[in-house]
PDB file of C-alpha atoms and ligand atoms in Angstrom:
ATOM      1  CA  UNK A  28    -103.806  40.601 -42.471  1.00  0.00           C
ATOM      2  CA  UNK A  29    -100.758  42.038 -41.193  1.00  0.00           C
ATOM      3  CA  UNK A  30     -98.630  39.709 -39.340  1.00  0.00           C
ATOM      4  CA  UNK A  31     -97.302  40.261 -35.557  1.00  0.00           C
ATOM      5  CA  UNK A  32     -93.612  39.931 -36.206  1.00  0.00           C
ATOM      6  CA  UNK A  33     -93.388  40.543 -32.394  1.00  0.00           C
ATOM      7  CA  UNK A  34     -95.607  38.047 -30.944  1.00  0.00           C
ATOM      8  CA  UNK A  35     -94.874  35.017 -33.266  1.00  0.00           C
ATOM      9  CA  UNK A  36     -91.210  35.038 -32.572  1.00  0.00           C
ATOM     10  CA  UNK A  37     -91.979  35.591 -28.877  1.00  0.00           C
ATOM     11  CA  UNK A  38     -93.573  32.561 -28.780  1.00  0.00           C
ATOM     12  CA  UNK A  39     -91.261  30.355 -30.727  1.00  0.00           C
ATOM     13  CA  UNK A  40     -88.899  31.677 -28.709  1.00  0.00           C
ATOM     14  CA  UNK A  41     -90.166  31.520 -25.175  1.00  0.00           C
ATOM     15  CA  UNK A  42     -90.592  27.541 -26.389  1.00  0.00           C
ATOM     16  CA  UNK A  43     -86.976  26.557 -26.955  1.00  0.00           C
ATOM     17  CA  UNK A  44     -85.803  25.577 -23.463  1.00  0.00           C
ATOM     18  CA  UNK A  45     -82.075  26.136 -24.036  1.00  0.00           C
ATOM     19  CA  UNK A  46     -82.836  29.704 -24.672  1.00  0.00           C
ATOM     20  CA  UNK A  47     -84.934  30.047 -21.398  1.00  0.00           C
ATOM     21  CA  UNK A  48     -81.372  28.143 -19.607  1.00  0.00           C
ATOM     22  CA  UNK A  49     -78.955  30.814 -20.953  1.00  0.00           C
ATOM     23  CA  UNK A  50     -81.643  33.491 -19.757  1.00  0.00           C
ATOM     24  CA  UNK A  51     -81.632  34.951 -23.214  1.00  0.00           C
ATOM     25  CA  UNK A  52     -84.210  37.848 -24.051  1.00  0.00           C
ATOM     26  CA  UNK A  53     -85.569  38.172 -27.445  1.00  0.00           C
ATOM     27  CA  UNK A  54     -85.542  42.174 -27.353  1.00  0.00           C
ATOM     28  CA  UNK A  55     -86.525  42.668 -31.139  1.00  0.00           C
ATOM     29  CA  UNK A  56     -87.918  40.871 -33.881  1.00  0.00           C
ATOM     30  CA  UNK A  57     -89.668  42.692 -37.680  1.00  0.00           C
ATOM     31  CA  UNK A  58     -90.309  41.328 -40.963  1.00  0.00           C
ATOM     32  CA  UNK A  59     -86.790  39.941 -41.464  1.00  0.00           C
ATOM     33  CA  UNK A  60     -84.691  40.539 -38.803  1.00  0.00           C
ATOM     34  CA  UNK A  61     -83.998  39.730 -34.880  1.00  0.00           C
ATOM     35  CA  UNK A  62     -82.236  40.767 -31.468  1.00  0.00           C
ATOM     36  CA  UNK A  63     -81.409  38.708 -28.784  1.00  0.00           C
ATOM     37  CA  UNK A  64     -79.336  39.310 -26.115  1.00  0.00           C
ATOM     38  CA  UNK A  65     -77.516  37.345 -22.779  1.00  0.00           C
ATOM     39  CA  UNK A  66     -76.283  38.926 -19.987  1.00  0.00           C
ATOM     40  CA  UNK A  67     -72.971  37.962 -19.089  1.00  0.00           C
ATOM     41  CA  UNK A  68     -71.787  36.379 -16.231  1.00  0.00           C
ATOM     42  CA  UNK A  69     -68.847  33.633 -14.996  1.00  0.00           C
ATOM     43  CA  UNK A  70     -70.841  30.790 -16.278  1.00  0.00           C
ATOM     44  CA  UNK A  71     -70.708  31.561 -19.959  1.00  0.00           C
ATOM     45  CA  UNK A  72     -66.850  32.537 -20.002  1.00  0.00           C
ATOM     46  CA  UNK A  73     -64.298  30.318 -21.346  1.00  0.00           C
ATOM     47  CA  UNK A  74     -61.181  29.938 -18.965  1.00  0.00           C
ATOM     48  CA  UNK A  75     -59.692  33.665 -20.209  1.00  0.00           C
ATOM     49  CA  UNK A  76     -62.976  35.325 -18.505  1.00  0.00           C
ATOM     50  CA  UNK A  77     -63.914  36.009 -22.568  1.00  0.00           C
ATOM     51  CA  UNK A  78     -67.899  35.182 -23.293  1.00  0.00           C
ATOM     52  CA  UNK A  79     -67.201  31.408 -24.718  1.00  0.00           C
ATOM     53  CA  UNK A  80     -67.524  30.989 -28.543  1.00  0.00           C
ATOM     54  CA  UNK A  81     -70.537  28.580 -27.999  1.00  0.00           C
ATOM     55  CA  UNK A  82     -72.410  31.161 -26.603  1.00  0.00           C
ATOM     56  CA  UNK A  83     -71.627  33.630 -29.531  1.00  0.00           C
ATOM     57  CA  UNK A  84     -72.496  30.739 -31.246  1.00  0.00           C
ATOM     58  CA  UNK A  85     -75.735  30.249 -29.702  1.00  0.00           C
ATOM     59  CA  UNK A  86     -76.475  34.126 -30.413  1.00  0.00           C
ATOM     60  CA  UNK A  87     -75.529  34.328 -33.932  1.00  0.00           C
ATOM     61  CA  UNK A  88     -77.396  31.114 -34.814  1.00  0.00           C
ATOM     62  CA  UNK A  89     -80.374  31.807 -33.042  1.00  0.00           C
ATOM     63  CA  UNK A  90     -80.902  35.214 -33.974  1.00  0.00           C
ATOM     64  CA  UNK A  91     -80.000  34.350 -37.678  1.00  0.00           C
ATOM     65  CA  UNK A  92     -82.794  32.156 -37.806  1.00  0.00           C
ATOM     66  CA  UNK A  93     -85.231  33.906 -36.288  1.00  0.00           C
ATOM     67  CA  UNK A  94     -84.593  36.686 -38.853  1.00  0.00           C
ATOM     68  CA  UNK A  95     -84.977  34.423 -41.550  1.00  0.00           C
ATOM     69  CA  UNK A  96     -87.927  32.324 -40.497  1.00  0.00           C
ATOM     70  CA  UNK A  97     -89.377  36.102 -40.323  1.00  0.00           C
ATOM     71  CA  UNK A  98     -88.562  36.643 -43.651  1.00  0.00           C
ATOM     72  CA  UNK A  99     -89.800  33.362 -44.875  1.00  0.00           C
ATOM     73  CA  UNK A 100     -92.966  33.785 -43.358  1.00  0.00           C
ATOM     74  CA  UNK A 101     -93.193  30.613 -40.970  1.00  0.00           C
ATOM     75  CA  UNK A 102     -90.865  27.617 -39.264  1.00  0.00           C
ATOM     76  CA  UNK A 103     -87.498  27.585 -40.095  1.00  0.00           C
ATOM     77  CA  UNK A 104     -84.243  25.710 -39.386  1.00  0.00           C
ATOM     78  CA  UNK A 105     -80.216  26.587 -40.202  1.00  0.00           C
ATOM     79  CA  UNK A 106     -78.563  24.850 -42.557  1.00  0.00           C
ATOM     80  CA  UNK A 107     -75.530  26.097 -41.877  1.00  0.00           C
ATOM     81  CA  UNK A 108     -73.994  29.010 -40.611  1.00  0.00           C
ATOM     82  CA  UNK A 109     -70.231  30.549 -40.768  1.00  0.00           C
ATOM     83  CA  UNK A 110     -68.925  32.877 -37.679  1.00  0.00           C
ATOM     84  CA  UNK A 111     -65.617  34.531 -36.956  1.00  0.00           C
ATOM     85  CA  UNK A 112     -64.646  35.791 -33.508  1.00  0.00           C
ATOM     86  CA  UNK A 113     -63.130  38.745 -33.994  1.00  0.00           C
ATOM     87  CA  UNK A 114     -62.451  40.034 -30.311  1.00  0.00           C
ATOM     88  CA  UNK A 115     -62.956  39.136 -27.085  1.00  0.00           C
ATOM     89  CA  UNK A 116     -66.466  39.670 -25.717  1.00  0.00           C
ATOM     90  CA  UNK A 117     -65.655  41.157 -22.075  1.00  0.00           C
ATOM     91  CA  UNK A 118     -68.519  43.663 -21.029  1.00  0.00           C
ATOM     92  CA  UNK A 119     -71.807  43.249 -19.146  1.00  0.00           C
ATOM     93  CA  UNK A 120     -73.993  42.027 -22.260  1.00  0.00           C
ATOM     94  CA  UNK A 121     -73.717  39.991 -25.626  1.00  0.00           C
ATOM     95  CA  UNK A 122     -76.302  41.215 -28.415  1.00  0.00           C
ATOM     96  CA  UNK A 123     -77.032  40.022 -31.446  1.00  0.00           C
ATOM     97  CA  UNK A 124     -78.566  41.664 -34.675  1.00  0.00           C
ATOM     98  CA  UNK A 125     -79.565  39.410 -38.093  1.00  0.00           C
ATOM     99  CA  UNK A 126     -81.498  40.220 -40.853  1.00  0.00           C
ATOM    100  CA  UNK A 127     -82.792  38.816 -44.336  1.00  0.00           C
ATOM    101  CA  UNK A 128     -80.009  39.681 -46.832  1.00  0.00           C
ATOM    102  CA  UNK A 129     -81.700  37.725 -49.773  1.00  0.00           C
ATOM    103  CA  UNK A 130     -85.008  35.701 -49.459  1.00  0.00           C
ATOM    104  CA  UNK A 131     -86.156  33.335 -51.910  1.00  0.00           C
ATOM    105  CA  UNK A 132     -89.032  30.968 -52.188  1.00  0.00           C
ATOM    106  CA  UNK A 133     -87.049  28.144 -49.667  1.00  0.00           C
ATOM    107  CA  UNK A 134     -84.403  29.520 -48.023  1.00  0.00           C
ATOM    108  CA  UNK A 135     -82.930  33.259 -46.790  1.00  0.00           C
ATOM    109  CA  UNK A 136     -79.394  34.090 -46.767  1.00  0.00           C
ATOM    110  CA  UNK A 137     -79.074  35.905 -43.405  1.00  0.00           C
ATOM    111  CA  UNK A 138     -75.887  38.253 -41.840  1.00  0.00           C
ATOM    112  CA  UNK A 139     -75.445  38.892 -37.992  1.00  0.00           C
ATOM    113  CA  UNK A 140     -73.300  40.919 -36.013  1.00  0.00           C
ATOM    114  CA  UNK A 141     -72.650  40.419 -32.823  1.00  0.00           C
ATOM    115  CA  UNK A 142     -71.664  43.106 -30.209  1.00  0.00           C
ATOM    116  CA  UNK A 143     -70.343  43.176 -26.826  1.00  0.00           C
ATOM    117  CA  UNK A 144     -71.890  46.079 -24.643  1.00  0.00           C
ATOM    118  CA  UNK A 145     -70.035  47.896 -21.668  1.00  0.00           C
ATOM    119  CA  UNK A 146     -71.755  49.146 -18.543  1.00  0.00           C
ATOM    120  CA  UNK A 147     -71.863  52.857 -20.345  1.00  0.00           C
ATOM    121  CA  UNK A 148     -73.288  51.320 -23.324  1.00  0.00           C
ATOM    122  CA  UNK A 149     -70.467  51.425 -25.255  1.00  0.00           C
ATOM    123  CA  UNK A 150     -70.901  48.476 -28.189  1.00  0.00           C
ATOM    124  CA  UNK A 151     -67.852  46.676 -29.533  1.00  0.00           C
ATOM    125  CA  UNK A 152     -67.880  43.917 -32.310  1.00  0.00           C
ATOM    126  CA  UNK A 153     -67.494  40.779 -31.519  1.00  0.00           C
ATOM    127  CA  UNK A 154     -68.467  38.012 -34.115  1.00  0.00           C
ATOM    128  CA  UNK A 155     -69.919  38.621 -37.569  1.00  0.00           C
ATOM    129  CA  UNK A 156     -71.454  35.190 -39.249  1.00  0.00           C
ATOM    130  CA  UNK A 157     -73.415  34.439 -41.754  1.00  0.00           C
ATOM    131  CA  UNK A 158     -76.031  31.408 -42.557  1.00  0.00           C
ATOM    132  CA  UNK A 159     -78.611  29.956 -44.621  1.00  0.00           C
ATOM    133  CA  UNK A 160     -82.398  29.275 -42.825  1.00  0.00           C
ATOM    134  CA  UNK A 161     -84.566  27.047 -44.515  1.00  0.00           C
ATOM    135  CA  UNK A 162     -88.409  26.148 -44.694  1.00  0.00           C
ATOM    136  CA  UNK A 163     -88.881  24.024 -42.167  1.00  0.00           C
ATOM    137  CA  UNK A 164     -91.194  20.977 -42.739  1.00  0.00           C
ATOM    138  CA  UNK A 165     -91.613  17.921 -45.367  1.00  0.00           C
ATOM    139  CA  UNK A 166     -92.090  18.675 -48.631  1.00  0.00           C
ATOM    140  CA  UNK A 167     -95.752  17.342 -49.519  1.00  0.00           C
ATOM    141  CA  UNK A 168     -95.062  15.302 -52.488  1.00  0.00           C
TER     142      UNK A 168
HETATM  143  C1  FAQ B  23     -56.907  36.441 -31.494  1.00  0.00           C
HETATM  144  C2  FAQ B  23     -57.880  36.659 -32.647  1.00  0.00           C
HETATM  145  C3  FAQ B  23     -58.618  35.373 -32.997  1.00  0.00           C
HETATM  146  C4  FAQ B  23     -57.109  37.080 -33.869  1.00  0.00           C
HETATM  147  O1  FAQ B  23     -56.569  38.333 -33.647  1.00  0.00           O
HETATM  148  P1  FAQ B  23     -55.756  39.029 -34.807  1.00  0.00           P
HETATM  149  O2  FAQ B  23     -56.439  38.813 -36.104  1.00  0.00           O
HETATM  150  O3  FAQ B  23     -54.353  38.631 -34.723  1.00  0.00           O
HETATM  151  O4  FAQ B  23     -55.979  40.572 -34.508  1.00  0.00           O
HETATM  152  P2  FAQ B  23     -55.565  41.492 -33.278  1.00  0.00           P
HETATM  153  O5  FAQ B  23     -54.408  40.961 -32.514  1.00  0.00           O
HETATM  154  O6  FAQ B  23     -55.507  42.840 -33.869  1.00  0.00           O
HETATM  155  O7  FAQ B  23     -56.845  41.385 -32.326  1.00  0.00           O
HETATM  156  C5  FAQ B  23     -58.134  41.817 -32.722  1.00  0.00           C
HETATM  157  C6  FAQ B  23     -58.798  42.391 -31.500  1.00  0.00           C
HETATM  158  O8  FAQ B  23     -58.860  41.379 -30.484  1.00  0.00           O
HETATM  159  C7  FAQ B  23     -58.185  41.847 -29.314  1.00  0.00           C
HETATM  160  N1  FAQ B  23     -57.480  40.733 -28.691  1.00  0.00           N
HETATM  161  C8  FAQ B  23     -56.784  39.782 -29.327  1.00  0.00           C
HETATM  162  N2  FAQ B  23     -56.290  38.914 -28.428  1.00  0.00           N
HETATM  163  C9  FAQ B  23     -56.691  39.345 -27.210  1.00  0.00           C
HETATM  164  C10 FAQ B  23     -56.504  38.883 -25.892  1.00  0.00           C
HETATM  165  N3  FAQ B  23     -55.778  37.791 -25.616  1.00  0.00           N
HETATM  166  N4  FAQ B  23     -57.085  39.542 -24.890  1.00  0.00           N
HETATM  167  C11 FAQ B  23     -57.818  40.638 -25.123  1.00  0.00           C
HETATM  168  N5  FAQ B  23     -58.037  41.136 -26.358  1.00  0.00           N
HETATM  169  C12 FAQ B  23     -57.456  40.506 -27.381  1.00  0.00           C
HETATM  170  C13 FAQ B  23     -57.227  42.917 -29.785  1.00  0.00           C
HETATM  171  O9  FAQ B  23     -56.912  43.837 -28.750  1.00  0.00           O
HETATM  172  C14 FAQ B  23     -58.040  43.552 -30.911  1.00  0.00           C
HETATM  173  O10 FAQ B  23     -59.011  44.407 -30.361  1.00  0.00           O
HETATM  174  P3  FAQ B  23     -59.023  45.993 -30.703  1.00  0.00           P
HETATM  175  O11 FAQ B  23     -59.224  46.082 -32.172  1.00  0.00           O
HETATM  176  O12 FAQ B  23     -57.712  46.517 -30.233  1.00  0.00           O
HETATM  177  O13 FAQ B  23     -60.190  46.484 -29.925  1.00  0.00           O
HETATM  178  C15 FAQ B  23     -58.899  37.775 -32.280  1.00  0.00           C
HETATM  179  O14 FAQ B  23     -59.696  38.026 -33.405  1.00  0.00           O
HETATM  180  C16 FAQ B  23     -59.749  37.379 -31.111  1.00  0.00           C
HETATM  181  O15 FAQ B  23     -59.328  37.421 -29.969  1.00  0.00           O
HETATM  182  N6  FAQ B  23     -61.037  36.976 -31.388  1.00  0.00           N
HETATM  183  C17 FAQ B  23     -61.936  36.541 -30.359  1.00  0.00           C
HETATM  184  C18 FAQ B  23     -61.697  35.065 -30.019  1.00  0.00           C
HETATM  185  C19 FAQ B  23     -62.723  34.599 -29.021  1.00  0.00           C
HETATM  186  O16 FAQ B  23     -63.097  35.336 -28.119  1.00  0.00           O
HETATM  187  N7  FAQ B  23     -63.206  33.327 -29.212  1.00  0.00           N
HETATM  188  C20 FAQ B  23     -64.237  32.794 -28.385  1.00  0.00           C
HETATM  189  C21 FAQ B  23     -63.717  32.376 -27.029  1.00  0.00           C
HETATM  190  S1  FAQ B  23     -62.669  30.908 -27.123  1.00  0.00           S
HETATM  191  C22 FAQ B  23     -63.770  29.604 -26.762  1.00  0.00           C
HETATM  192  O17 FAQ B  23     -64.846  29.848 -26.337  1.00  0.00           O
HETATM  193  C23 FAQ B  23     -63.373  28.179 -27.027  1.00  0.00           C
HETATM  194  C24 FAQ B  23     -62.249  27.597 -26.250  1.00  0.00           C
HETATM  195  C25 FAQ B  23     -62.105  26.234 -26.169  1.00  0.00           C
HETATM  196  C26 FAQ B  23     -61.036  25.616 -25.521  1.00  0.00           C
HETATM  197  C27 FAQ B  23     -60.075  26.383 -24.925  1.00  0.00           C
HETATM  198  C28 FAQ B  23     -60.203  27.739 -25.016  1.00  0.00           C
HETATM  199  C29 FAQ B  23     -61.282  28.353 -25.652  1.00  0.00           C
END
């Protein structure tokens, strides 16, 4: 049976309630990969009127793991996750892309990039990070 990659995350997603706060959109999800976006607006800036890092944060962590809980197949959590800032995200949206660089039976080593988008569309890089998402559940001994 082919899985809907779609639909799943949608409703993993729709059930995490700070995700619903920040008004973040899941706008694409496949086999190993995810995009989720916030608009931006004065209360996610840091004092500067840059997107705050915690919201990058949020982003890259978020959209790493729902690319690797695709690619493993079912519930997932980060272990960890490493980000650098790179520039200032000033534009009208933050998006973020992840996908499955390596999957193995328990975890997936996952890459994001996250962009800053201008009202012409223009996309600038923001963040790049990279984590480690893990089966989620106890192991049945
Ligand atoms: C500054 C650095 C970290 C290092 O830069 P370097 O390696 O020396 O490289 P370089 O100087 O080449 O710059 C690279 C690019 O960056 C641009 N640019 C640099 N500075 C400015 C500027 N002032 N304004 C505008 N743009 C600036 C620069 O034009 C260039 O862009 P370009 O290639 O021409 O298009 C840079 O990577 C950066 O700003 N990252 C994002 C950091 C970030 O947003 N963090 C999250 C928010 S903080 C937070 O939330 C937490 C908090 C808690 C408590 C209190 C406060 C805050």
């Amino acid at each position: 049976m082919t899985m809907d990659h779609a639909g799943f995350a949608q409703s993993i997603f729709k059930a995490q309630p700070f995700s619903m706060f920040l008004g973040a959109e899941l706008t694409a999800a496949g086999p190993d990969s995810a995009e989720i976006r916030v608009t931006n607006r004065p209360e996610i800036q840091q004092q500067h009127g840059f997107v705050h890092g915690g919201v990058l944060s949020y982003l890259a962590d978020n959209a790493l793991t729902f690319a690797g809980g695709l690619a493993l197949g079912g519930d997932a959590l980060t272990a960890e996750y490493k980000i650098n800032y790179v520039r200032p995200a000033v534009g009208e949206y933050v998006v973020a892309r992840a996908e499955a660089t390596v999957t193995t039976r328990r975890q997936a080593v996952c890459q994001c990039s996250v962009y800053v988008v201008s009202e012409q569309g223009e996309e600038r890089l923001v963040a790049v990070a990279q984590g480690t998402i893990v089966r989620a559940g106890k192991q049945e001994d």
